[in-house]
Amino acid sequence: MRKRLSLIAGIAAVGLVLTGCSSSGGDDEKASDKNQVEVFTWWASGSEKVGLDALTAEFAKQFPDIEFINAAVAGGAGSNAKAALASRLEADNPPDSFQAHAGAELSDYIAADQVQDLSSFYTDQGLDKAFPADLIERLTVDGKIYSVPSNIHRANVTWVNTEVLKKAGIDPEKAPADIDAWLVDLKKLKDSGVETPLALGTEWTQMQLFENVLIANLGAEGYSGLWDGTTKWDSDGVKKSVDQYSQLLGYANSDFAGLDWDAATQIVIDGNAGYNVMGDWAEAAFTQASQTYGTEYTTWATPGTEGIFDFLADSFTLPVGAPHETAAKDWLTTVSSAEGQKAFNLAKGSIPARTDADPADYPAYQQTAMKSFKEDTVVSSLAHGAAAPVAWSTDISSAVGKFGTDTNQDSLVTALVAAADKALG
Ligand code: GAL
């Protein structure tokens, strides 16, 4: 039905193109490009672009008459894209759909009236039944849903080069019990001559590593309490995390500040580091480098976070004032379809948000993520917009980034407390 509607829209648009040729009217010009959809993401290159391409290929299959305009802005975790998007929204020049993280980050766009309510789209398409209830809950603000998730990523994953560990006499299959035990192995690796035991990248990857350490020490409840003020940012657990994080930095590559996530993960793929803490978009990088799970690399929940799934979801919106609203809804249809989610997630390393996916269709790593998401305690990722609004996570990110150069633990705790006070009032 949707395909047919969009075909009719396509034919209508062709007619308008012809009309537009002989007319100088602004309306006709606008109508002439009706049959396209401009989609804004940060999946501009490498394995992330491969993921987006898989999704757009499925879109082309479902809606062959709509031209896909790729408005991706490079930079992991939206490090450049979010500012570029903000300028476009500010200038009333929204794309037809943009990528945003489900959870707190989305509430910024909702509060600013920049995204449309998609609740009736959910009912029309049966999405209220296709996605798990707790995900729907995370997407719902004041009874309304404003975005369509394309996937679920896990952010507390440690990627391990098995050979590098074996050479140092460390069993790669055995995850250390906690961060302290992991620090012992990192030292062992360093002492065996591995210059960079832990691969690390730019500021947001540092914040993600810090987030993992916080979860390891505070547990699911304590970590979640950071976002509503029930866990204090100068508590012993946070201070211990800052100290351990500082020790972890001592095992990282010295050029970390200048590397995006893919360059940091590549150090492990190349066998020049033992570990990298990264969301499971790294799975796409490993498989696209022809690495075999369980042989050349393996993964565990970051030490101390076993039994916890640090959650984030990429989701797509319908901005207020989207120039091609019908085509944008068609895009959202593909994003939410079983076929779209399968094509995308197989390439992206993430797992489908839909409950009707069959784990047997997915490779070994994703099967572990599917099991964990189903059985473990789910917490919200800080570095990927699920836990805190943009302003708060930006403050934390700056504080963690500064710590990367001054390593002053007291200053970091002070800055974290100040950021929480500002955010929570
Ligand atoms: C996350 C995003 C992922 C992946 C990652 C690295 O924020 O949700 O899909 O793209 O950034 O860029």
Coordinates of N, CA and C in Angstrom, one line a residue, residues 156-269:
N156 N 29.1 -1.1 26.4 CA 30.1 -1.6 27.4 C 30.7 -2.9 26.9
V157 N 31.4 -2.8 25.7 CA 32.0 -4.0 25.1 C 33.5 -3.7 25.1
T158 N 34.3 -4.7 25.5 CA 35.8 -4.7 25.3 C 36.2 -5.6 24.2
W159 N 36.9 -5.1 23.2 CA 37.3 -5.8 22.0 C 38.7 -6.3 22.3
V160 N 39.0 -7.5 22.0 CA 40.2 -8.1 22.5 C 40.9 -8.8 21.3
N161 N 42.2 -8.5 21.1 CA 43.0 -9.2 20.1 C 43.6 -10.4 20.8
T162 N 43.1 -11.6 20.4 CA 43.4 -12.8 21.1 C 44.9 -13.1 21.0
E163 N 45.5 -12.9 19.8 CA 47.0 -13.3 19.7 C 47.9 -12.4 20.6
V164 N 47.5 -11.1 20.6 CA 48.4 -10.2 21.5 C 48.3 -10.7 22.9
L165 N 47.1 -11.1 23.4 CA 47.0 -11.5 24.8 C 47.7 -12.8 25.0
K166 N 47.5 -13.8 24.1 CA 48.2 -15.1 24.2 C 49.7 -15.0 24.3
K167 N 50.2 -14.1 23.5 CA 51.7 -14.0 23.5 C 52.2 -13.5 24.8
A168 N 51.4 -12.8 25.6 CA 51.8 -12.3 26.9 C 51.3 -13.2 28.0
G169 N 50.8 -14.4 27.6 CA 50.4 -15.4 28.6 C 49.1 -15.1 29.3
I170 N 48.2 -14.3 28.6 CA 46.9 -13.9 29.2 C 45.9 -14.7 28.4
D171 N 44.9 -15.3 29.1 CA 43.8 -16.1 28.5 C 42.8 -15.1 27.9
P172 N 42.7 -15.0 26.6 CA 41.8 -13.9 26.1 C 40.3 -14.3 26.3
E173 N 40.0 -15.5 26.6 CA 38.6 -15.9 26.8 C 38.1 -15.5 28.2
K174 N 39.0 -15.3 29.1 CA 38.6 -15.1 30.5 C 38.6 -13.6 30.8
A175 N 37.5 -13.0 30.9 CA 37.4 -11.6 31.3 C 37.8 -11.4 32.7
P176 N 38.7 -10.4 33.0 CA 39.0 -10.0 34.3 C 37.7 -9.7 35.1
A177 N 37.7 -9.9 36.4 CA 36.5 -9.8 37.2 C 36.1 -8.3 37.4
D178 N 37.0 -7.5 37.4 CA 36.7 -6.0 37.6 C 37.9 -5.2 37.1
I179 N 37.8 -3.9 37.2 CA 38.7 -3.0 36.6 C 40.1 -3.2 37.3
D180 N 40.2 -3.4 38.6 CA 41.5 -3.7 39.2 C 42.2 -4.9 38.6
A181 N 41.4 -6.0 38.4 CA 42.0 -7.2 37.9 C 42.4 -6.9 36.4
W182 N 41.7 -6.1 35.7 CA 42.0 -5.8 34.3 C 43.4 -5.0 34.3
L183 N 43.5 -4.1 35.3 CA 44.7 -3.3 35.3 C 46.0 -4.2 35.5
V184 N 45.8 -5.3 36.2 CA 46.9 -6.2 36.4 C 47.3 -6.8 35.1
D185 N 46.3 -7.2 34.3 CA 46.6 -7.7 32.9 C 47.2 -6.7 32.0
L186 N 46.7 -5.5 32.1 CA 47.2 -4.4 31.3 C 48.7 -4.2 31.6
K187 N 49.1 -4.3 32.8 CA 50.5 -4.2 33.2 C 51.3 -5.3 32.7
K188 N 50.7 -6.5 32.7 CA 51.4 -7.7 32.2 C 51.7 -7.5 30.7
L189 N 50.7 -7.0 30.1 CA 50.8 -6.8 28.6 C 51.9 -5.8 28.3
K190 N 51.9 -4.7 29.1 CA 52.9 -3.7 28.9 C 54.3 -4.2 29.2
D191 N 54.4 -5.0 30.3 CA 55.7 -5.6 30.7 C 56.2 -6.6 29.7
S192 N 55.3 -7.2 28.9 CA 55.7 -8.1 27.9 C 56.2 -7.4 26.6
G193 N 56.1 -6.1 26.6 CA 56.6 -5.3 25.5 C 55.6 -4.7 24.6
V194 N 54.3 -4.9 24.9 CA 53.3 -4.2 24.1 C 53.2 -2.8 24.5
E195 N 53.5 -1.9 23.6 CA 53.7 -0.5 23.9 C 52.3 0.1 24.3
T196 N 51.3 -0.3 23.5 CA 49.9 0.3 23.7 C 49.0 -0.8 24.1
P197 N 48.9 -1.2 25.4 CA 48.0 -2.3 25.7 C 46.5 -1.9 25.4
L198 N 46.1 -0.6 25.6 CA 44.7 -0.2 25.5 C 44.6 0.8 24.4
A199 N 43.9 0.6 23.3 CA 43.7 1.6 22.3 C 42.6 2.5 22.7
L200 N 42.8 3.8 22.5 CA 41.9 4.9 22.9 C 41.8 5.9 21.8
G201 N 40.7 6.7 21.7 CA 40.6 7.7 20.7 C 40.2 9.1 21.3
T202 N 39.6 9.8 20.5 CA 39.2 11.2 20.8 C 38.2 11.4 22.0
E203 N 37.9 12.6 22.3 CA 37.2 12.9 23.6 C 36.0 12.0 23.9
W204 N 35.1 11.8 22.9 CA 33.9 11.0 23.2 C 34.2 9.6 23.5
T205 N 35.3 9.1 22.9 CA 35.7 7.7 23.3 C 36.3 7.6 24.7
Q206 N 36.9 8.7 25.1 CA 37.4 8.8 26.5 C 36.2 8.8 27.5
M207 N 35.2 9.6 27.1 CA 34.0 9.6 28.0 C 33.3 8.3 28.0
Q208 N 33.3 7.6 26.9 CA 32.7 6.2 26.9 C 33.5 5.3 27.7
L209 N 34.8 5.4 27.7 CA 35.6 4.5 28.6 C 35.3 4.8 30.1
F210 N 35.3 6.1 30.4 CA 35.0 6.6 31.7 C 33.6 6.1 32.2
E211 N 32.6 6.1 31.3 CA 31.3 5.6 31.5 C 31.3 4.1 31.9
N212 N 32.1 3.4 31.2 CA 32.3 2.0 31.5 C 32.8 1.7 32.9
V213 N 33.8 2.5 33.2 CA 34.4 2.4 34.6 C 33.4 2.8 35.7
L214 N 32.6 3.8 35.4 CA 31.6 4.2 36.4 C 30.6 3.0 36.6
I215 N 30.2 2.4 35.5 CA 29.2 1.3 35.6 C 29.8 0.1 36.4
A216 N 31.1 -0.1 36.1 CA 31.8 -1.2 36.7 C 31.8 -1.0 38.2
N217 N 32.0 0.2 38.7 CA 32.1 0.5 40.1 C 30.8 0.7 40.8
L218 N 29.9 1.4 40.1 CA 28.6 1.8 40.8 C 27.5 0.7 40.6
G219 N 27.7 -0.1 39.6 CA 26.6 -1.1 39.3 C 25.5 -0.4 38.6
A220 N 24.5 -1.1 38.1 CA 23.5 -0.6 37.3 C 22.7 0.5 38.1
E221 N 22.3 0.2 39.3 CA 21.5 1.1 40.1 C 22.3 2.4 40.4
G222 N 23.5 2.2 40.9 CA 24.3 3.4 41.3 C 24.6 4.3 40.1
Y223 N 24.9 3.6 38.9 CA 25.2 4.4 37.7 C 24.0 5.2 37.3
S224 N 22.8 4.5 37.3 CA 21.6 5.1 36.8 C 21.2 6.3 37.8
G225 N 21.6 6.2 39.0 CA 21.3 7.2 40.0 C 22.1 8.5 39.7
L226 N 23.2 8.4 38.9 CA 23.9 9.6 38.6 C 23.0 10.6 37.8
W227 N 22.0 10.1 37.1 CA 21.3 10.9 36.2 C 20.0 11.5 36.9
D228 N 19.7 11.1 38.1 CA 18.6 11.7 38.8 C 19.0 12.3 40.1
G229 N 20.3 12.3 40.4 CA 20.9 12.9 41.6 C 20.9 12.0 42.8
T230 N 20.5 10.7 42.6 CA 20.5 9.9 43.8 C 21.9 9.3 44.1
T231 N 22.8 9.3 43.0 CA 24.2 9.0 43.3 C 25.0 10.3 43.1
K232 N 25.8 10.6 44.1 CA 26.5 11.8 44.1 C 27.8 11.7 43.3
W233 N 28.1 12.8 42.6 CA 29.3 12.8 41.7 C 30.6 12.9 42.5
D234 N 30.5 13.2 43.8 CA 31.8 13.1 44.6 C 31.7 11.9 45.5
S235 N 30.9 10.9 45.2 CA 30.9 9.7 46.1 C 32.1 8.9 45.9
D236 N 32.3 8.0 46.8 CA 33.6 7.2 46.8 C 33.6 6.4 45.5
G237 N 32.5 5.9 45.0 CA 32.5 5.1 43.8 C 32.9 5.9 42.6
V238 N 32.5 7.2 42.5 CA 33.0 8.0 41.4 C 34.5 8.3 41.5
K239 N 34.9 8.6 42.8 CA 36.3 8.9 43.0 C 37.2 7.7 42.6
K240 N 36.7 6.6 43.0 CA 37.5 5.3 42.7 C 37.6 5.2 41.2
S241 N 36.4 5.5 40.5 CA 36.4 5.4 39.0 C 37.4 6.3 38.4
V242 N 37.4 7.6 38.9 CA 38.3 8.6 38.4 C 39.8 8.0 38.5
D243 N 40.1 7.5 39.7 CA 41.4 7.0 39.9 C 41.8 5.8 38.9
Q244 N 40.8 4.9 38.8 CA 41.1 3.8 37.9 C 41.2 4.2 36.4
Y245 N 40.3 5.2 36.1 CA 40.3 5.7 34.7 C 41.7 6.3 34.4
S246 N 42.2 7.0 35.4 CA 43.5 7.6 35.3 C 44.6 6.6 35.0
Q247 N 44.5 5.5 35.8 CA 45.5 4.4 35.5 C 45.3 3.8 34.1
L248 N 44.1 3.7 33.7 CA 43.8 3.1 32.4 C 44.5 4.0 31.3
L249 N 44.4 5.3 31.5 CA 45.0 6.2 30.5 C 46.5 6.0 30.3
G250 N 47.1 5.6 31.4 CA 48.5 5.3 31.4 C 48.9 4.1 30.5
Y251 N 47.9 3.3 30.1 CA 48.2 2.2 29.2 C 47.7 2.5 27.8
A252 N 47.3 3.7 27.5 CA 46.7 4.0 26.2 C 47.8 4.6 25.2
N253 N 47.5 4.6 24.0 CA 48.4 5.2 23.0 C 48.5 6.7 23.2
S254 N 49.7 7.2 23.0 CA 49.9 8.6 23.4 C 49.2 9.6 22.5
D255 N 48.8 9.1 21.3 CA 48.2 10.1 20.3 C 46.6 10.0 20.4
F256 N 46.1 9.5 21.5 CA 44.6 9.2 21.6 C 43.8 10.4 21.2
A257 N 44.2 11.6 21.6 CA 43.3 12.7 21.5 C 43.0 13.0 20.0
G258 N 43.8 12.6 19.1 CA 43.6 12.9 17.7 C 42.9 11.8 16.9
L259 N 42.5 10.7 17.5 CA 42.0 9.5 16.7 C 40.5 9.4 16.9
D260 N 39.8 9.2 15.8 CA 38.4 8.9 15.9 C 38.3 7.4 16.2
W261 N 37.1 6.9 16.5 CA 37.0 5.5 17.1 C 37.6 4.5 16.1
D262 N 37.3 4.7 14.8 CA 37.7 3.6 13.9 C 39.2 3.5 13.8
A263 N 40.0 4.6 14.0 CA 41.4 4.6 14.0 C 41.9 3.9 15.3
A264 N 41.2 4.1 16.4 CA 41.6 3.5 17.6 C 41.3 2.0 17.6
T265 N 40.1 1.6 17.1 CA 39.8 0.2 17.0 C 40.8 -0.5 16.0
Q266 N 41.2 0.2 15.0 CA 42.1 -0.4 14.0 C 43.4 -0.8 14.7
I267 N 43.8 -0.1 15.7 CA 45.1 -0.5 16.4 C 45.0 -1.9 16.9
V268 N 43.8 -2.3 17.4 CA 43.6 -3.7 17.9 C 43.5 -4.6 16.7
I269 N 42.8 -4.2 15.7 CA 42.7 -5.1 14.5 C 44.1 -5.4 14.0

